Amino acid sequence: GAVVSQHPSRVICKSGTSVKIECRSLDFQATTMFWYRQFPKQSLMLMATSNEGSKATYEQGVEKDKFLINHASLTLSTLTVTSAHPEDSSFYICSARSVGRSSPEQYFGPGTRLTVT
Amino acid sequence: RKEVEQDPGPFNVPEGATVAFNCTYSNSASQSFFWYRQDCRKEPKLLMSVYSSGNEDGRFTAQLNRASQYISLLIRDSKLSDSATYLCVVNREYSGGGADGLTFGKGTHLIIQP
């Protein structure tokens, strides 16, 4: 099956610092990657759709200047949380869709748990 | 109406029993539906896609009712390892193109008891 990795799996940072999260598709190419966020006891919420070589599309209410997304290659997308605050503490999960697949199935990375102190 | 709505449970079910979950969705234009399973503090994993004709995979059966806009999941002969949160997921479709992405329900928590 398709494998998606994320790094780091867990990060603790101080308020005001920036954190970069990497999402990689390991055994397939992904033109589209998605970034989700999940707060405790809540559903996953789509933050943005990342397309290789173009600007990301952000969901309503998600600040594009705070959550910087770069999808520089068919196997790598990064999410940078800039000037993190405690309310940004959450479980961030990326997913990827394989190139050429007409099915909308997505494969999820293991997630990154961010804690901002 | 929420985009994807599920009963959060928990459903406490004895091992070997049959359990069913339902989910409703609000966007009648949605075309793709899935059930994902999420274990505590882990990423979601695709359990099965849901087709109009219904589909079965071992002990799991998924059904789609477009007229009523609901999706169901049936688990037969439940195992202890089936304990998890089951997420009803709808692929968001926009007319005229545009961003797509999965919309998740909050999930139904299932506990299989020995």
Coordinates of C-alpha atoms in Angstrom, one line a residue:
Chain A
G1 CA 0.0 0.0 0.0
A2 CA 0.9 3.7 -0.3
V3 CA 3.1 5.0 2.5
V4 CA 3.2 8.5 3.7
S5 CA 5.6 9.7 6.4
Q6 CA 5.7 12.8 8.5
H7 CA 8.5 14.3 10.5
P8 CA 8.7 15.1 13.3
S9 CA 6.2 12.9 15.0
R10 CA 6.2 15.1 18.1
V11 CA 7.4 18.6 18.7
I12 CA 7.3 20.9 21.7
C13 CA 8.2 24.6 21.0
K14 CA 8.0 27.9 22.7
S15 CA 5.4 30.5 21.9
G16 CA 6.5 32.8 19.1
T17 CA 8.8 30.3 17.4
S18 CA 8.2 28.6 14.0
V19 CA 7.9 24.9 13.4
K20 CA 8.2 23.0 10.1
I21 CA 6.5 19.7 9.5
E22 CA 7.4 17.5 6.5
C23 CA 5.1 15.2 4.7
R24 CA 6.6 12.7 2.3
S25 CA 5.0 10.1 0.0
L26 CA 7.5 7.2 0.1
D27 CA 6.5 4.8 -2.6
F28 CA 4.4 6.9 -4.9
Q29 CA 4.2 10.4 -6.4
A30 CA 1.6 12.8 -5.2
T31 CA 0.4 15.8 -7.1
T32 CA -1.9 16.7 -4.3
M33 CA -1.3 16.6 -0.6
F34 CA -3.7 17.8 2.1
W35 CA -3.1 19.1 5.5
Y36 CA -5.5 18.5 8.3
R37 CA -5.6 19.4 12.0
Q38 CA -7.4 17.5 14.8
F39 CA -8.1 18.9 18.2
P40 CA -8.9 16.5 21.1
K41 CA -12.2 14.8 20.7
Q42 CA -12.8 16.7 17.4
S43 CA -12.9 15.6 13.8
L44 CA -10.1 16.1 11.4
M45 CA -10.5 19.5 9.8
L46 CA -9.0 20.2 6.4
M47 CA -6.6 23.2 6.5
A48 CA -5.3 23.4 3.0
T49 CA -4.8 21.6 -0.2
S50 CA -1.3 21.6 -1.6
N51 CA -0.6 21.1 -5.3
E52 CA 2.9 20.5 -6.5
G53 CA 4.4 23.5 -8.2
S54 CA 1.5 25.9 -7.3
K55 CA 0.1 27.8 -4.4
A56 CA -1.8 26.0 -1.8
T57 CA -5.6 26.5 -1.4
Y58 CA -6.6 27.3 2.1
E59 CA -9.8 26.6 3.8
Q60 CA -11.9 29.5 5.1
G61 CA -10.6 30.7 8.4
V62 CA -7.1 29.3 8.0
E63 CA -4.5 32.0 7.8
K64 CA -2.2 31.4 4.9
D65 CA 0.5 33.7 6.3
K66 CA 0.5 31.7 9.6
F67 CA 0.5 28.3 8.0
L68 CA 3.0 28.3 5.2
I69 CA 2.7 25.4 2.8
N70 CA 5.3 24.4 0.2
H71 CA 4.9 21.5 -2.2
A72 CA 8.2 21.6 -4.1
S73 CA 8.2 18.1 -5.4
L74 CA 5.9 15.2 -6.1
T75 CA 7.0 13.5 -2.9
L76 CA 7.3 16.3 -0.4
S77 CA 5.1 19.0 1.1
T78 CA 5.9 21.1 4.2
L79 CA 3.8 23.0 6.6
T80 CA 5.4 25.7 8.6
V81 CA 3.5 27.0 11.6
T82 CA 4.9 30.6 12.1
S83 CA 4.9 32.4 15.4
A84 CA 3.2 29.5 17.1
H85 CA 0.9 30.1 20.0
P86 CA -0.5 27.7 22.6
E87 CA -3.8 27.6 20.7
D88 CA -1.9 26.1 17.7
S89 CA -1.2 23.0 19.8
S90 CA -2.9 20.2 17.9
F91 CA -2.4 17.0 15.9
Y92 CA -1.4 17.9 12.4
I93 CA -1.9 15.2 9.8
C94 CA -1.0 15.2 6.1
S95 CA -2.4 13.0 3.4
A96 CA -1.5 12.4 -0.2
R97 CA -3.3 11.3 -3.4
S98 CA -1.4 9.2 -5.9
V99 CA -0.6 10.7 -9.4
G100 CA -2.9 9.4 -12.0
R101 CA -5.4 7.9 -9.7
S102 CA -9.0 8.9 -10.5
S103 CA -10.1 7.7 -7.1
P104 CA -10.2 10.3 -4.4
E105 CA -8.8 8.0 -1.8
Q106 CA -6.1 9.5 0.4
Y107 CA -3.3 8.0 2.3
F108 CA -2.5 9.6 5.7
G109 CA 0.8 10.2 7.4
P110 CA 1.2 9.2 11.0
G111 CA 0.7 12.8 12.2
T112 CA 2.7 15.3 14.1
R113 CA 1.7 16.3 17.6
L114 CA 2.6 19.9 18.2
T115 CA 2.6 21.4 21.7
V116 CA 3.3 25.1 22.1
T117 CA 4.3 26.2 25.6
Chain B
R1 CA -27.1 20.6 9.4
K2 CA -23.5 19.6 9.8
E3 CA -21.7 18.4 6.7
V4 CA -21.1 14.9 8.0
E5 CA -22.9 13.8 11.2
Q6 CA -22.4 10.7 13.2
D7 CA -23.5 9.4 16.6
P8 CA -20.3 9.7 18.7
G9 CA -21.2 6.8 20.9
P10 CA -19.6 5.1 22.7
F11 CA -21.0 1.9 21.5
N12 CA -20.2 -0.9 24.0
V13 CA -20.7 -4.2 22.3
P14 CA -19.9 -7.8 23.4
E15 CA -17.4 -9.7 21.4
G16 CA -19.0 -11.6 18.6
A17 CA -22.0 -9.3 18.3
T18 CA -23.0 -7.4 15.2
V19 CA -22.9 -3.6 15.3
A20 CA -24.1 -1.0 12.8
F21 CA -23.3 2.7 12.5
N22 CA -25.0 5.3 10.4
C23 CA -23.8 8.6 9.1
T24 CA -25.6 11.4 7.3
Y25 CA -24.2 14.0 5.0
S26 CA -25.5 17.3 3.8
N27 CA -24.0 17.9 0.4
S28 CA -26.2 16.1 -2.1
A29 CA -23.6 16.5 -4.8
S30 CA -21.0 14.4 -3.0
Q31 CA -19.8 11.5 -5.0
S32 CA -17.3 9.6 -2.9
F33 CA -17.8 8.1 0.5
F34 CA -15.5 6.2 2.8
W35 CA -15.2 4.7 6.2
Y36 CA -11.9 5.3 8.0
R37 CA -10.8 3.8 11.2
Q38 CA -8.8 5.8 13.7
D39 CA -7.1 4.3 16.8
C40 CA -6.3 6.5 19.7
R41 CA -3.7 9.2 18.9
K42 CA -3.0 7.7 15.5
E43 CA -3.7 8.7 11.9
P44 CA -6.9 7.5 10.2
K45 CA -6.6 4.4 8.0
L46 CA -9.0 3.6 5.2
L47 CA -11.3 0.8 6.1
M48 CA -13.4 0.8 2.9
S49 CA -14.9 2.8 0.2
V50 CA -18.6 3.0 -0.1
Y51 CA -20.2 2.4 -3.4
S52 CA -23.8 2.9 -4.6
S53 CA -24.3 -0.8 -4.9
G54 CA -23.0 -1.5 -1.5
N55 CA -19.9 -3.4 -0.8
E56 CA -18.6 -6.1 1.5
D57 CA -15.1 -6.8 2.8
G58 CA -15.0 -9.8 5.1
R59 CA -16.9 -8.9 8.2
F60 CA -17.6 -5.4 7.1
T61 CA -20.4 -4.2 4.9
A62 CA -21.0 -0.6 3.8
Q63 CA -24.2 0.8 2.3
L64 CA -25.0 4.1 0.7
N65 CA -28.5 5.6 0.4
R66 CA -28.2 8.7 -1.8
A67 CA -31.9 9.5 -1.6
S68 CA -31.7 9.9 2.2
Q69 CA -28.1 10.9 2.2
Y70 CA -26.8 8.4 4.7
I71 CA -24.1 5.8 4.8
S72 CA -23.9 2.8 7.0
L73 CA -21.3 0.4 8.2
L74 CA -22.1 -3.1 9.6
I75 CA -19.5 -5.1 11.5
R76 CA -20.3 -8.8 12.0
D77 CA -18.8 -11.1 14.5
S78 CA -17.0 -8.2 16.2
K79 CA -13.5 -8.8 17.5
L80 CA -11.7 -7.0 20.4
S81 CA -9.4 -5.5 17.8
D82 CA -12.3 -3.7 16.2
S83 CA -12.3 -1.3 19.1
A84 CA -11.6 2.1 17.6
T85 CA -13.2 5.2 16.3
Y86 CA -14.9 4.9 13.0
L87 CA -14.9 7.9 10.8
C88 CA -17.5 8.6 8.1
V89 CA -15.8 10.5 5.3
V90 CA -17.2 12.3 2.3
N91 CA -15.2 13.7 -0.5
R92 CA -16.2 17.3 -1.0
E93 CA -17.1 18.0 -4.6
Y94 CA -17.5 21.5 -5.9
S95 CA -19.3 22.2 -9.2
G96 CA -17.0 24.0 -11.6
G97 CA -13.9 22.5 -10.1
G98 CA -12.0 24.0 -7.3
A99 CA -10.5 22.6 -4.2
D100 CA -11.5 19.2 -3.0
G101 CA -10.8 17.3 0.1
L102 CA -12.2 14.9 2.6
T103 CA -14.8 16.0 5.1
F104 CA -14.7 13.9 8.2
G105 CA -17.4 13.2 10.7
K106 CA -16.4 13.3 14.4
G107 CA -16.4 9.6 14.5
T108 CA -18.2 6.9 16.4
H109 CA -16.4 5.3 19.2
L110 CA -16.7 1.5 19.4
I111 CA -15.7 -0.6 22.4
I112 CA -15.8 -4.3 22.0
Q113 CA -16.0 -6.0 25.4
P114 CA -14.7 -9.5 26.1

